[in-house]
Coordinates of C-alpha atoms in Angstrom, one line a residue:
Chain Z
M1 CA 58.1 115.9 -10.8
A2 CA 58.3 112.3 -11.9
A3 CA 60.7 111.5 -9.1
V4 CA 58.4 113.1 -6.6
E5 CA 55.5 110.9 -7.8
A6 CA 57.7 107.8 -7.6
R7 CA 58.5 108.6 -4.0
L8 CA 54.9 109.2 -3.1
T9 CA 53.9 105.8 -4.3
E10 CA 56.4 104.1 -2.1
L11 CA 54.7 102.0 0.5
R12 CA 56.0 101.0 3.9
T13 CA 54.5 98.0 5.5
E14 CA 54.7 96.7 9.0
T15 CA 53.0 93.7 10.5
W16 CA 52.8 92.6 14.1
T17 CA 50.4 91.2 16.7
A18 CA 48.1 93.5 18.6
L19 CA 44.7 93.2 20.3
G20 CA 44.9 89.4 19.9
T21 CA 45.0 89.6 16.1
T22 CA 47.2 90.7 13.2
A23 CA 47.9 94.4 12.8
V24 CA 49.1 95.8 9.5
L25 CA 50.3 99.3 8.9
R26 CA 50.9 100.7 5.5
Y27 CA 51.8 104.2 4.6
T28 CA 53.1 106.2 1.7
G29 CA 56.3 108.1 1.8
S30 CA 59.6 107.5 3.6
D31 CA 60.2 105.5 6.7
D32 CA 59.0 107.3 9.8
P33 CA 59.1 105.4 13.2
A34 CA 56.8 108.1 14.6
I35 CA 53.9 106.8 12.5
R36 CA 54.2 103.3 13.9
A37 CA 54.5 104.8 17.4
A38 CA 51.2 106.7 16.9
V39 CA 49.5 103.5 15.9
D40 CA 50.9 101.7 18.9
R41 CA 49.6 104.4 21.3
E42 CA 46.1 104.1 19.9
L43 CA 46.0 100.3 20.1
E44 CA 47.4 100.2 23.6
A45 CA 44.8 102.8 24.7
I46 CA 41.9 100.8 23.2
D47 CA 43.2 97.6 24.7
G48 CA 43.4 99.1 28.2
A49 CA 39.9 100.6 27.8
A50 CA 37.8 98.1 26.1
S51 CA 39.4 94.6 26.3
R52 CA 37.1 92.0 27.8
F53 CA 40.1 89.7 28.4
R54 CA 42.1 92.0 30.6
V55 CA 41.0 92.0 34.2
D56 CA 42.6 95.4 34.6
S57 CA 40.8 97.0 31.7
E58 CA 38.2 99.7 32.2
L59 CA 35.6 97.5 30.6
S60 CA 36.2 94.7 33.0
R61 CA 35.8 97.1 35.9
L62 CA 32.6 98.4 34.4
N63 CA 31.1 94.9 33.9
A64 CA 32.0 94.0 37.4
A65 CA 30.4 97.2 38.8
G66 CA 26.8 96.0 38.1
P67 CA 24.1 98.6 37.7
A68 CA 26.1 101.5 39.2
R69 CA 27.2 104.6 37.5
V70 CA 30.9 104.2 36.7
V71 CA 33.2 107.1 35.7
V72 CA 35.1 106.0 32.6
S73 CA 37.7 107.4 30.2
P74 CA 36.5 109.4 27.2
L75 CA 37.8 106.6 25.0
L76 CA 35.7 103.9 26.7
L77 CA 32.7 106.2 26.6
E78 CA 33.3 106.6 22.8
A79 CA 33.6 102.8 22.4
V80 CA 30.4 102.1 24.4
R81 CA 28.6 104.8 22.5
L82 CA 29.7 103.2 19.2
G83 CA 28.4 99.9 20.4
I84 CA 25.0 101.4 21.1
Y85 CA 25.0 103.2 17.8
A86 CA 25.7 99.8 16.1
A87 CA 22.7 98.4 17.8
E88 CA 20.5 101.3 16.9
V89 CA 21.4 101.4 13.2
T90 CA 21.1 97.6 12.8
G91 CA 17.8 97.2 14.8
G92 CA 19.7 95.3 17.5
A93 CA 21.4 92.8 15.2
V94 CA 24.8 94.0 16.4
D95 CA 24.3 94.0 20.2
P96 CA 27.0 95.1 22.7
T97 CA 25.3 93.4 25.6
L98 CA 26.2 89.8 24.8
G99 CA 29.2 89.4 27.1
H100 CA 27.6 86.8 29.3
S101 CA 26.5 84.8 26.2
L102 CA 30.0 84.8 24.9
V103 CA 31.4 83.6 28.2
S104 CA 28.8 80.8 28.5
A105 CA 29.7 79.8 25.0
G106 CA 33.3 79.3 26.2
Y107 CA 34.7 82.5 24.8
D108 CA 36.1 83.6 28.1
R109 CA 39.7 84.1 27.0
D110 CA 41.7 84.8 23.9
W111 CA 40.2 82.6 21.3
R112 CA 43.7 81.2 20.4
E113 CA 43.7 79.5 23.8
L114 CA 40.4 77.7 23.0
T115 CA 40.1 74.3 21.3
A116 CA 40.0 75.0 17.6
V117 CA 37.7 73.1 15.3
P118 CA 37.7 73.0 11.5
A119 CA 36.0 75.8 9.6
D120 CA 33.5 73.4 8.1
A121 CA 32.5 71.7 11.3
P122 CA 28.7 71.8 11.5
L123 CA 27.2 73.9 14.3
G124 CA 24.2 71.7 14.9
L125 CA 21.8 72.7 17.6
G126 CA 24.1 72.3 20.5
D127 CA 25.1 75.9 20.2
R128 CA 21.7 76.9 21.6
I129 CA 21.6 74.3 24.3
V130 CA 24.7 75.2 26.2
V131 CA 24.6 79.0 25.6
R132 CA 23.0 81.3 28.2
R133 CA 20.0 83.1 26.9
T134 CA 19.7 86.8 27.4
R135 CA 16.9 89.3 27.2
T136 CA 17.0 91.2 24.0
G137 CA 17.2 94.9 23.7
L138 CA 19.0 95.6 26.9
W139 CA 21.4 97.9 25.1
Q140 CA 18.5 100.4 25.1
S141 CA 18.9 100.7 28.9
I142 CA 22.6 101.6 29.0
E143 CA 22.9 105.1 30.4
L144 CA 25.7 107.5 29.4
W145 CA 27.0 110.7 30.8
D146 CA 29.4 113.1 29.1
D147 CA 30.8 115.2 32.0
P148 CA 32.3 113.5 33.7
P149 CA 32.3 110.5 31.3
G150 CA 30.2 107.8 32.8
V151 CA 28.3 104.6 32.0
R152 CA 25.7 102.6 33.8
I153 CA 24.8 99.2 32.4
P154 CA 21.6 97.3 33.4
R155 CA 21.6 94.6 36.0
G156 CA 22.8 91.3 34.7
V157 CA 24.5 92.7 31.6
S158 CA 28.1 92.3 30.6
L159 CA 29.3 94.4 27.7
D160 CA 31.4 92.9 24.9
L161 CA 32.6 95.6 22.5
G162 CA 34.7 93.3 20.4
A163 CA 32.6 93.7 17.3
T164 CA 33.1 97.5 17.1
A165 CA 36.1 98.4 19.4
K166 CA 38.6 96.9 17.0
A167 CA 37.2 98.9 14.1
L168 CA 37.2 102.0 16.2
A169 CA 40.8 101.3 17.0
A170 CA 41.6 101.0 13.3
D171 CA 39.9 104.3 12.5
R172 CA 41.6 106.1 15.4
A173 CA 45.0 104.6 14.6
A174 CA 44.8 105.6 10.9
R175 CA 43.9 109.2 11.8
A176 CA 46.6 109.4 14.4
A177 CA 49.2 108.0 11.9
N178 CA 48.1 110.4 9.2
A179 CA 48.4 113.3 11.6
V180 CA 52.0 112.6 12.2
G181 CA 53.3 113.5 8.8
G182 CA 50.4 113.6 6.4
S183 CA 51.1 110.3 4.8
G184 CA 48.4 108.2 3.3
V185 CA 47.8 105.5 5.9
L186 CA 46.1 102.1 6.0
V187 CA 45.7 100.3 9.3
A188 CA 44.3 96.7 9.3
L189 CA 43.3 95.0 12.5
G190 CA 42.3 91.4 12.0
G191 CA 41.0 92.2 8.5
D192 CA 39.2 95.3 9.5
I193 CA 40.7 98.1 7.4
A194 CA 40.8 101.9 7.9
T195 CA 42.4 104.4 5.7
C196 CA 43.3 108.1 6.1
G197 CA 44.9 110.5 3.8
A198 CA 45.8 110.2 0.1
A199 CA 45.9 106.7 -1.2
P200 CA 48.8 105.5 -3.4
A201 CA 48.4 105.4 -7.1
G202 CA 45.8 102.8 -8.0
G203 CA 44.3 102.9 -4.5
W204 CA 44.8 100.6 -1.6
L205 CA 44.9 97.0 -2.8
I206 CA 42.7 94.7 -0.7
R207 CA 42.4 90.9 -1.0
V208 CA 38.9 90.0 0.3
T209 CA 38.7 86.4 1.5
D210 CA 37.3 84.3 4.3
D211 CA 40.2 84.5 6.8
H212 CA 42.4 87.5 7.3
R213 CA 45.3 85.2 8.2
A214 CA 45.3 83.8 4.7
G215 CA 47.8 85.0 2.2
P216 CA 47.0 87.3 -0.7
E217 CA 46.8 84.2 -2.9
A218 CA 43.8 82.8 -0.9
P219 CA 40.5 82.3 -2.8
G220 CA 38.7 85.6 -3.0
Q221 CA 38.8 88.9 -4.9
T222 CA 41.3 91.7 -5.1
I223 CA 39.9 95.2 -5.2
S224 CA 41.1 98.7 -4.4
I225 CA 39.7 101.4 -2.3
A226 CA 40.6 105.1 -2.4
S227 CA 39.4 106.1 1.1
G228 CA 37.2 105.0 4.0
G229 CA 37.1 101.6 5.5
L230 CA 36.4 98.0 4.6
A231 CA 35.5 95.1 6.9
T232 CA 34.8 91.5 6.6
S233 CA 32.9 89.2 9.0
S234 CA 32.9 85.5 8.7
I235 CA 31.7 82.5 10.6
V236 CA 34.4 80.2 9.2
T237 CA 37.1 81.8 11.3
R238 CA 37.5 81.9 15.1
R239 CA 35.7 78.6 15.8
W240 CA 36.2 76.5 18.9
L241 CA 34.8 73.5 20.7
H242 CA 32.8 74.0 23.9
R243 CA 31.3 71.1 25.8
G244 CA 31.5 69.1 22.6
W245 CA 29.9 71.6 20.4
P246 CA 31.5 73.7 17.7
M247 CA 31.0 77.4 18.3
H248 CA 31.8 80.6 16.5
H249 CA 32.0 84.2 17.7
I250 CA 29.1 85.9 16.0
L251 CA 26.1 85.6 18.2
D252 CA 22.4 85.9 17.4
P253 CA 21.0 88.4 20.0
R254 CA 17.7 86.6 19.8
H255 CA 18.9 83.4 21.5
G256 CA 22.5 84.2 22.5
G257 CA 24.0 81.4 20.6
P258 CA 26.2 81.4 17.4
V259 CA 24.1 82.7 14.6
Q260 CA 22.8 80.4 11.9
T261 CA 23.1 82.2 8.6
P262 CA 23.2 81.5 4.9
W263 CA 26.4 83.6 4.6
R264 CA 29.8 82.4 5.5
T265 CA 31.5 85.8 4.8
V266 CA 30.2 89.3 4.3
S267 CA 32.5 92.2 3.3
V268 CA 31.3 95.8 3.3
A269 CA 33.0 99.1 2.3
A270 CA 31.9 102.3 4.0
A271 CA 33.1 105.8 4.9
S272 CA 34.8 104.4 8.0
C273 CA 36.0 101.1 9.3
A274 CA 33.5 101.3 12.1
D275 CA 30.6 101.6 9.8
A276 CA 31.9 98.8 7.6
N277 CA 32.4 96.6 10.6
I278 CA 28.9 97.2 11.9
A279 CA 27.4 96.5 8.5
A280 CA 29.4 93.4 7.9
T281 CA 28.5 91.9 11.2
A282 CA 24.9 92.8 10.8
G283 CA 25.0 91.2 7.4
I284 CA 25.9 87.9 9.0
V285 CA 23.3 88.2 11.7
L286 CA 20.4 89.3 9.5
G287 CA 20.8 86.3 7.3
R288 CA 18.4 86.3 4.4
D289 CA 17.4 89.9 5.1
A290 CA 21.0 91.0 4.8
P291 CA 21.1 91.8 1.0
D292 CA 18.0 94.0 1.2
W293 CA 19.2 95.8 4.3
L294 CA 22.7 96.4 3.0
A295 CA 21.2 97.7 -0.3
E296 CA 19.0 100.0 1.7
Q297 CA 22.1 101.4 3.4
A298 CA 23.7 101.9 -0.1
L299 CA 26.8 100.1 1.2
P300 CA 29.0 98.3 -1.4
S301 CA 28.9 94.7 -0.3
R302 CA 30.1 91.2 -1.1
L303 CA 28.3 88.3 0.4
V304 CA 29.5 84.7 0.1
Q305 CA 27.0 81.9 0.7
L306 CA 27.9 78.8 2.5
D307 CA 28.4 76.9 -0.8
G308 CA 30.8 79.6 -2.0
T309 CA 28.4 81.5 -4.3
V310 CA 29.3 85.2 -4.4
R311 CA 26.8 88.0 -4.5
T312 CA 27.9 91.6 -5.0
Q313 CA 25.8 94.7 -4.8
A314 CA 25.6 98.5 -4.4
G315 CA 28.7 99.2 -6.5
W316 CA 31.0 96.4 -5.3
P317 CA 32.9 95.2 -8.4
S318 CA 31.8 91.8 -9.6
Chain G
M1 CA -35.3 100.0 75.3
S2 CA -33.1 102.2 77.4
R3 CA -30.0 100.8 75.5
T4 CA -31.4 101.8 72.1
A5 CA -32.2 105.2 73.3
R6 CA -28.6 105.7 74.6
T7 CA -27.0 104.8 71.3
L8 CA -29.2 107.1 69.3
T9 CA -28.5 110.2 71.2
P10 CA -27.2 113.1 69.0
A11 CA -24.0 113.4 71.0
G12 CA -23.1 109.8 70.6
R13 CA -23.9 109.9 66.9
D14 CA -21.6 112.9 66.4
A15 CA -18.8 111.3 68.3
G16 CA -19.1 108.2 66.2
L17 CA -19.0 110.3 63.0
R18 CA -15.9 112.1 64.2
R19 CA -14.1 108.8 64.8
L20 CA -15.1 107.6 61.3
R21 CA -13.8 110.8 59.8
V22 CA -10.5 110.5 61.5
L23 CA -10.2 106.8 60.5
N24 CA -11.0 107.6 56.9
R25 CA -8.3 110.3 56.8
V26 CA -5.8 107.9 58.2
L27 CA -6.7 105.2 55.7
V28 CA -6.5 107.6 52.7
G29 CA -3.2 109.0 53.8
A30 CA -1.8 105.5 54.4
A31 CA -3.0 104.4 51.0
V32 CA -1.4 107.3 49.2
A33 CA 1.9 106.8 51.1
G34 CA 1.8 103.0 50.5
T35 CA 1.2 103.5 46.8
G36 CA 4.2 105.8 46.5
L37 CA 6.4 103.4 48.5
L38 CA 5.4 100.4 46.4
T39 CA 6.0 102.4 43.2
D40 CA 9.5 103.3 44.3
V41 CA 10.3 99.8 45.3
A42 CA 9.1 98.5 42.0
A43 CA 11.1 101.1 40.1
Q44 CA 14.3 100.1 41.9
A45 CA 13.6 96.4 41.5
F46 CA 13.1 96.5 37.7
P47 CA 15.4 99.1 36.3
G48 CA 16.0 99.4 32.6
H49 CA 12.5 100.0 31.4
K50 CA 12.7 103.7 31.2
R51 CA 13.4 105.4 28.0
V52 CA 16.9 106.8 27.8
V53 CA 18.2 109.3 25.3
H54 CA 21.8 109.1 24.3
P55 CA 23.2 112.4 23.2
P56 CA 25.3 112.6 20.0
L57 CA 29.0 111.9 20.2
A58 CA 30.9 114.7 21.9
A59 CA 33.9 113.9 19.6
P60 CA 32.6 111.7 16.8
P61 CA 35.2 109.3 15.5
S62 CA 34.0 110.0 12.0
S63 CA 31.5 112.3 10.3
S64 CA 29.0 109.5 10.0
H65 CA 28.8 109.2 13.8
A66 CA 27.6 112.7 14.2
A67 CA 24.3 111.6 12.9
V68 CA 23.5 109.2 15.8
P69 CA 19.8 108.8 15.8
P70 CA 17.8 109.2 18.9
H71 CA 17.4 106.2 21.1
R72 CA 14.7 103.9 19.9
R73 CA 12.8 100.9 21.2
H74 CA 12.3 97.7 19.2
A75 CA 9.2 95.7 19.9
G76 CA 9.5 92.3 21.4
G77 CA 13.2 91.8 20.7
R78 CA 12.5 91.0 17.1
H79 CA 14.7 92.4 14.4
H80 CA 13.3 95.2 12.4
P81 CA 16.1 95.9 10.0
H82 CA 14.1 97.9 7.6
A83 CA 12.9 100.3 10.3
A84 CA 16.4 101.2 11.3
H85 CA 17.7 104.7 10.6
R86 CA 19.9 105.0 7.6
A87 CA 22.9 106.3 9.4
L88 CA 25.7 104.2 8.1
K89 CA 27.7 106.2 5.6
A90 CA 28.8 104.8 2.2
P91 CA 32.3 105.4 1.0
A92 CA 33.1 108.4 -1.2
Q93 CA 34.0 106.0 -3.9
P94 CA 32.9 102.4 -4.2
P95 CA 35.7 99.8 -4.4
A96 CA 37.2 99.2 -7.8
T97 CA 38.5 96.2 -9.5
A98 CA 42.1 96.2 -8.7
A99 CA 44.8 96.3 -11.4
T100 CA 47.1 93.3 -11.4
S101 CA 50.6 93.7 -10.3
T102 CA 51.8 93.8 -13.9
Q103 CA 49.3 96.4 -14.7
Q104 CA 50.3 98.5 -11.8
A105 CA 53.9 98.3 -12.8
T106 CA 53.2 99.2 -16.4
T107 CA 51.2 102.3 -15.4
Q108 CA 54.5 103.7 -14.4
A109 CA 56.0 103.2 -17.9
P110 CA 54.4 106.2 -19.7
Q111 CA 56.1 108.5 -17.2
A112 CA 59.5 107.0 -18.2
T113 CA 58.8 107.6 -21.9
N114 CA 57.9 111.2 -21.5
P115 CA 60.7 113.4 -22.9
A116 CA 62.3 115.5 -20.3
P117 CA 62.7 119.2 -20.9
Q118 CA 66.3 119.0 -19.9
V119 CA 67.8 116.1 -21.7
T120 CA 71.0 116.2 -19.7
N121 CA 69.2 115.3 -16.5
Q122 CA 68.5 111.6 -16.8
A123 CA 68.8 110.5 -13.2
P124 CA 65.2 111.1 -12.1
Q125 CA 63.9 109.4 -15.2
A126 CA 66.0 106.3 -14.5
I127 CA 64.4 106.0 -11.0
V128 CA 60.9 106.2 -12.4
A129 CA 61.6 103.9 -15.3
Q130 CA 62.3 101.0 -12.9
P131 CA 59.0 99.1 -12.6
T132 CA 58.7 98.7 -8.9
P133 CA 56.8 95.5 -8.1
A134 CA 53.3 96.3 -6.7
P135 CA 53.0 95.4 -3.1
A136 CA 50.9 92.4 -2.1
P137 CA 47.4 93.4 -1.2
T138 CA 46.3 93.8 2.4
V139 CA 44.0 90.9 3.3
S140 CA 40.5 91.6 4.6
G141 CA 38.9 88.5 6.0
G142 CA 37.1 87.2 9.1
S143 CA 39.0 87.4 12.3

């Protein structure tokens, strides 16, 4: 019995690059290449369906089609539906229709190909000067069909599902990996974490910090989760220079430019990685309203102010 | 005098009224058709203002997504976070303070000290008694 327990707490870890970010797979039990293969299949599928940077992706074709009904795969339909759901539950704070704003902010390729700027570079007001403004609430006009799966986006709208598609991929990959052999699985994509199945003894250890590329010794907090998902959004990562102005990737739907917020990092635990991702992004965008909104959702949260002051709530350990 | 008498004859008056009646019908028909045509043109020119209802997920990625609220409008593009439906689902258990690596390793120790029913079989105990180093935590940060 003791030997069995010892074997169950063994953890396999694999790390590689996928979807333009770092992918981490952890699972309990013995080595099984089929688990990694299941994860790879999910990530390749979501990349082909929802990547904004691949001209051959379904999303690129949908954005190019204009206000016409386009038949899509069930996976892209699921991703678009999740984007609309994110907008609905956050009152539009997480908006899937900001593709044009991101492009006009210079985010028209993998961010690693952009001119990086230090995390502490001030945003100033230039972010709003050079960024294309969009009408708000256009996500309400996206039309969906189930059979056959179809999407029609309003005229002048370009979808960007980056905020939620990555989390969706993590959730799907964790479920697919768990289905292979029943192992407890953790999948992390750029710091967005999904779990499925039984956690190892002591839970899944997570180091919450500003940048997912940082090591486990980076300033932050180590916690453990037994199930569900955990996501972190931050404005100190993924920054670039565009027309002389520092930019970051979390946009304010009200003006289309990088959001001005009192939080540099927001982490949220939820029942799924998708829900955690939506709440963490909304926490950044909602600014001073974020603590009340997150508490209303009863989501354990950790908010870090620009000066480093940490605030935890709704069950997040202090 | 003769000209006035000619225009006031009953036959001329009836003919004039018939022409007016026909003209009125044409004008009314044209107005109705024109209104419909303009409405259709306006609807095509400014799509996106109609209310659209998105059905729930056919295959929800998680249980929380089954409760997709009906499509809603938000006035004026302003954020109304407190009016949003509470649909995001909290985890079954909140995060816990993580045990340190040393603590995790020592939690294995009591298993090693448990007396085995069969004293002659020591091999499994030896495996458990080795304090395996706890793996480094997975990092969650901005991406």
